[in-house]
XYZ file of C-alpha atoms in Angstrom:
346
model
C 174.032 59.301 129.972
C 170.772 58.229 131.666
C 169.379 55.074 130.135
C 165.696 54.806 129.452
C 163.839 52.269 131.564
C 161.525 51.659 128.621
C 164.271 50.592 126.262
C 163.122 47.932 123.821
C 159.599 47.917 125.292
C 160.690 46.214 128.517
C 158.997 48.806 130.717
C 155.770 48.578 128.740
C 155.733 44.798 129.097
C 156.263 45.060 132.856
C 153.337 47.467 133.214
C 151.193 45.086 131.204
C 152.090 42.210 133.507
C 151.314 44.292 136.610
C 147.956 45.327 135.127
C 147.067 41.731 134.308
C 147.995 40.604 137.825
C 145.873 43.326 139.399
C 142.954 42.576 137.107
C 143.220 38.869 137.859
C 143.359 39.557 141.588
C 140.279 41.768 141.441
C 138.405 39.254 139.302
C 139.464 36.406 141.594
C 138.241 38.267 144.653
C 134.922 38.946 142.945
C 134.584 35.300 141.900
C 135.404 34.108 145.412
C 132.832 36.497 146.830
C 130.237 35.341 144.278
C 130.970 31.666 144.936
C 130.804 32.263 148.672
C 127.478 34.082 148.312
C 126.086 31.371 146.015
C 127.255 28.643 148.395
C 125.581 30.383 151.311
C 122.369 30.718 149.295
C 122.466 26.998 148.526
C 123.027 26.218 152.206
C 120.163 28.517 153.206
C 117.804 26.974 150.644
C 118.766 23.478 151.782
C 118.115 24.334 155.426
C 114.787 25.933 154.507
C 113.739 22.769 152.667
C 114.836 20.615 155.602
C 112.866 22.855 157.974
C 109.781 22.529 155.745
C 110.176 18.736 155.669
C 110.425 18.737 159.462
C 107.261 20.836 159.734
C 105.445 18.328 157.518
C 106.886 15.475 159.578
C 105.315 17.154 162.598
C 101.912 17.051 160.885
C 102.283 13.327 160.154
C 103.545 12.706 163.682
C 100.498 14.427 165.141
C 98.094 12.557 162.851
C 99.466 9.231 164.017
C 99.306 10.426 167.622
C 95.589 11.213 167.179
C 94.737 7.772 165.753
C 92.941 5.816 168.434
C 92.639 8.836 170.755
C 88.965 9.199 171.642
C 89.271 12.726 173.074
C 91.527 15.341 171.490
C 90.444 18.161 173.802
C 93.172 17.488 176.378
C 96.120 17.018 173.985
C 99.263 19.095 174.439
C 101.936 20.131 171.968
C 105.533 19.013 172.156
C 108.987 19.383 170.653
C 110.524 16.375 168.935
C 114.151 16.221 167.792
C 114.337 14.501 164.461
C 117.015 14.287 161.737
C 118.827 17.610 161.158
C 116.778 19.594 163.696
C 113.445 19.460 165.469
C 109.759 20.264 165.089
C 107.453 21.879 167.619
C 103.722 21.170 167.737
C 101.265 23.699 169.147
C 97.498 23.095 169.410
C 95.700 26.248 168.258
C 92.112 24.957 168.524
C 90.749 21.615 169.687
C 87.615 19.737 170.658
C 87.075 16.062 171.347
C 87.021 15.278 167.618
C 88.606 18.292 165.854
C 91.978 20.000 166.092
C 94.002 22.708 164.396
C 97.732 22.552 164.988
C 100.818 24.587 164.124
C 103.984 22.675 163.280
C 107.292 24.566 163.209
C 110.339 22.893 161.696
C 113.736 24.255 162.835
C 117.191 23.560 161.387
C 119.962 25.639 162.953
C 117.625 28.583 163.413
C 116.035 28.383 159.957
C 112.308 27.773 160.438
C 109.265 26.891 158.332
C 105.743 26.843 159.744
C 102.613 25.015 158.586
C 99.130 24.717 160.042
C 96.855 21.705 159.619
C 93.263 20.909 160.571
C 92.183 17.401 161.581
C 88.742 15.856 162.019
C 87.798 12.409 163.202
C 85.539 10.815 160.616
C 84.957 8.150 158.006
C 86.644 8.483 154.591
C 84.408 8.400 151.528
C 86.299 5.256 150.491
C 84.344 3.290 153.102
C 80.934 4.560 152.004
C 80.850 2.552 148.741
C 80.727 -1.108 147.830
C 83.440 -0.431 145.211
C 85.798 2.549 145.482
C 88.806 2.988 143.215
C 90.958 5.830 141.903
C 91.204 3.907 138.614
C 88.599 1.934 136.647
C 86.106 -0.772 137.605
C 86.263 -3.411 134.876
C 83.827 -6.358 134.794
C 84.120 -8.718 131.827
C 83.198 -12.298 130.921
C 81.477 -13.216 134.195
C 78.317 -15.281 134.580
C 76.643 -13.407 137.414
C 77.676 -10.099 138.958
C 75.860 -8.422 141.859
C 76.985 -5.204 143.519
C 74.773 -3.998 146.369
C 75.812 -0.452 147.215
C 77.261 2.533 145.417
C 80.292 2.533 143.128
C 82.763 5.434 142.855
C 85.666 5.448 140.411
C 88.286 7.879 139.200
C 88.175 6.197 135.786
C 85.469 4.482 133.760
C 83.098 1.708 134.773
C 83.401 -0.938 132.041
C 80.872 -3.783 132.035
C 81.124 -6.035 128.964
C 80.422 -9.637 127.971
C 78.693 -10.740 131.170
C 75.633 -12.993 131.343
C 73.849 -11.240 134.202
C 74.806 -7.984 135.927
C 72.891 -6.316 138.744
C 74.430 -3.121 140.126
C 72.055 -2.113 142.884
C 73.192 1.407 143.714
C 74.379 4.693 142.189
C 77.451 4.604 139.948
C 79.724 7.628 140.003
C 82.535 7.352 137.439
C 85.295 9.791 136.412
C 85.091 11.390 139.841
C 88.086 13.714 140.313
C 87.561 13.777 144.090
C 88.116 10.051 144.571
C 91.105 9.693 146.891
C 92.054 6.552 148.802
C 93.307 7.153 152.373
C 96.800 6.204 153.485
C 97.431 3.249 155.756
C 98.816 3.865 159.219
C 101.248 0.958 159.048
C 102.737 1.662 162.478
C 99.297 1.346 164.043
C 98.652 -2.025 162.402
C 102.085 -3.333 163.318
C 101.439 -2.417 166.930
C 97.898 -3.805 166.883
C 98.836 -7.137 165.312
C 98.792 -10.474 167.123
C 101.402 -11.930 164.773
C 104.281 -9.918 163.270
C 106.143 -11.603 160.424
C 109.238 -10.070 158.830
C 109.647 -10.812 155.119
C 107.336 -12.842 152.892
C 104.891 -15.361 154.322
C 103.043 -18.374 152.907
C 100.056 -19.683 154.854
C 99.385 -23.383 155.115
C 95.912 -24.896 155.168
C 93.837 -24.794 158.328
C 92.272 -22.236 160.644
C 94.030 -19.129 161.966
C 93.081 -16.409 164.427
C 94.197 -12.820 164.966
C 95.701 -9.944 162.991
C 98.755 -10.896 160.911
C 101.168 -8.071 160.037
C 103.530 -9.189 157.254
C 106.341 -6.895 156.088
C 106.524 -8.643 152.703
C 104.079 -10.419 150.412
C 101.482 -13.005 151.413
C 100.676 -16.218 149.537
C 97.642 -18.441 150.095
C 97.931 -21.024 147.356
C 97.285 -24.653 146.417
C 95.222 -25.374 149.530
C 91.986 -27.264 150.071
C 90.817 -25.087 152.973
C 91.933 -21.823 154.552
C 90.074 -19.929 157.296
C 91.200 -16.781 159.075
C 89.260 -15.240 161.919
C 91.099 -11.954 161.835
C 92.906 -9.828 159.275
C 95.957 -9.768 156.999
C 98.001 -6.551 156.836
C 100.702 -6.916 154.182
C 103.373 -4.442 153.023
C 103.681 -6.414 149.774
C 101.339 -8.286 147.443
C 98.578 -10.656 148.512
C 97.989 -13.670 146.269
C 95.116 -16.137 146.834
C 95.570 -18.786 144.163
C 94.345 -22.318 143.366
C 92.593 -22.822 146.694
C 89.273 -24.628 147.099
C 87.772 -22.784 150.056
C 88.923 -19.447 151.482
C 87.078 -17.814 154.371
C 88.186 -14.617 156.105
C 86.047 -13.281 158.952
C 87.344 -9.912 160.085
C 86.304 -8.583 163.494
C 83.841 -5.724 163.114
C 85.547 -2.372 162.454
C 88.656 -4.184 161.187
C 89.465 -4.744 157.490
C 89.825 -8.292 156.208
C 92.894 -7.688 153.995
C 95.093 -4.613 153.614
C 97.931 -4.713 151.101
C 100.471 -2.230 149.846
C 100.931 -4.276 146.687
C 98.586 -5.925 144.217
C 95.766 -8.145 145.450
C 95.457 -11.134 143.104
C 92.616 -13.645 143.643
C 92.422 -16.234 140.895
C 91.574 -19.867 140.083
C 89.790 -20.513 143.389
C 86.586 -22.444 144.027
C 85.039 -20.398 146.826
C 86.240 -17.158 148.392
C 84.113 -15.668 151.187
C 85.237 -12.383 152.736
C 83.492 -10.736 155.687
C 85.159 -7.350 155.945
C 86.962 -4.869 153.711
C 89.477 -5.542 150.950
C 91.835 -2.549 150.835
C 94.910 -2.097 148.640
C 97.218 0.726 147.612
C 97.607 -1.101 144.289
C 94.976 -2.975 142.238
C 92.538 -5.853 142.771
C 92.229 -8.615 140.166
C 89.661 -11.393 140.642
C 89.923 -13.992 137.866
C 88.399 -17.426 137.256
C 86.788 -17.821 140.668
C 83.640 -19.942 140.915
C 82.174 -17.972 143.822
C 83.544 -14.665 145.124
C 81.543 -13.143 147.968
C 82.441 -9.944 149.848
C 80.337 -8.531 152.666
C 81.869 -5.134 153.359
C 83.495 -3.442 150.391
C 86.522 -3.089 148.117
C 88.878 -0.095 148.089
C 91.813 0.220 145.663
C 94.145 2.917 144.378
C 94.519 0.937 141.170
C 91.876 -0.739 139.053
C 89.327 -3.267 140.321
C 89.001 -5.948 137.638
C 86.763 -9.036 137.670
C 87.068 -11.367 134.672
C 85.941 -14.911 133.874
C 84.242 -15.621 137.207
C 81.070 -17.622 137.766
C 79.558 -15.547 140.555
C 80.639 -12.158 141.909
C 78.711 -10.787 144.888
C 79.874 -7.600 146.650
C 77.522 -6.225 149.321
C 78.195 -2.993 151.181
C 78.011 -3.388 154.967
C 78.135 -0.178 157.025
C 78.592 -2.191 160.232
C 81.955 -3.440 158.981
C 83.450 -0.064 158.071
C 87.026 0.170 159.469
C 87.075 2.939 162.063
C 90.804 3.122 162.740
C 94.184 2.570 161.100
C 93.762 4.874 158.079
C 94.717 8.513 157.536
C 93.390 11.126 155.119
C 91.673 10.421 151.823
C 88.499 11.977 150.476
C 86.289 13.093 153.394
C 83.072 11.175 153.811
C 79.654 12.416 154.814
C 79.795 11.238 158.419
C 81.917 12.144 161.433
C 81.934 8.817 163.239
C 84.849 6.432 163.673
C 88.446 7.216 164.553
C 89.998 7.583 161.123
C 91.921 10.853 160.817
C 90.668 13.219 158.129
C 92.901 16.048 156.906
C 91.277 19.481 156.627
C 92.700 22.846 155.539
C 96.491 23.164 155.259
C 98.411 26.427 155.070
C 102.012 27.546 155.297
C 102.575 30.533 157.566
C 105.195 33.093 156.559
């Protein structure tokens, strides 16, 4: 007698197992395909982002190349290998003081393209006696004189002072206020003294441009004179010093700092040139604080408890090189690089 293959449900169970195996195989293949597709999409997106970053790096590279160049009409494009790929710069339009470039970032054949306009000019930051993206706060001082205009991204707060004379227009809560970036590589190359790490000055007289990669301290001195400039990647503290004099060469700033600028408990501080910081400026308990040039800060500018504050705008001391971008000013002189229209080309 022929025996049934399906006796006791064995055949049914075997078919079930085969079906499950086939279903699992099909599902596994689909999952592998989906994972592979998703992985490739992630790789493509990553390369596209890298290509975009390279294109933007090309814009920054060109901006720094234009700093100090008095005639842009004869500039040529170039290809620069950088990081995961390269960027190619092409000049689309150019005159002696204007340029429109195309920057193409390329990572393994994935490309992104941006176009940027540049103009040589003076940022609005150097057209005011006081220019800050934050507030200008003046409190508890005996005498305050500001000769020149004041522009702030926040409020102008003047309280509890004996005598205040602000001789110029005051423009507060200005949404267009934008401090330019510092071209650190330019200043490092232009310096007479390059100091790695923090630096503390002793008393006496110094000459030249000091580039310091850390913070700068001028403290507990009877006399300090600098015929030059301080360019610091950290904070600048001028503390407990009787007489401080900084005479910047014309068209050079007096002090540039990436960190906070703190000037407190000094007898006399006389600055000929610009105070510029990507942080804030605090002037506290100084008997005489005199600036002939101007003050520019991303953070707040605060003057409290001082005897005499005198800030006078001086157009002849406007820095004309070493800064990039910021809010465009009204003039086209100088060598500071102003950013114009930016677009991404698809």
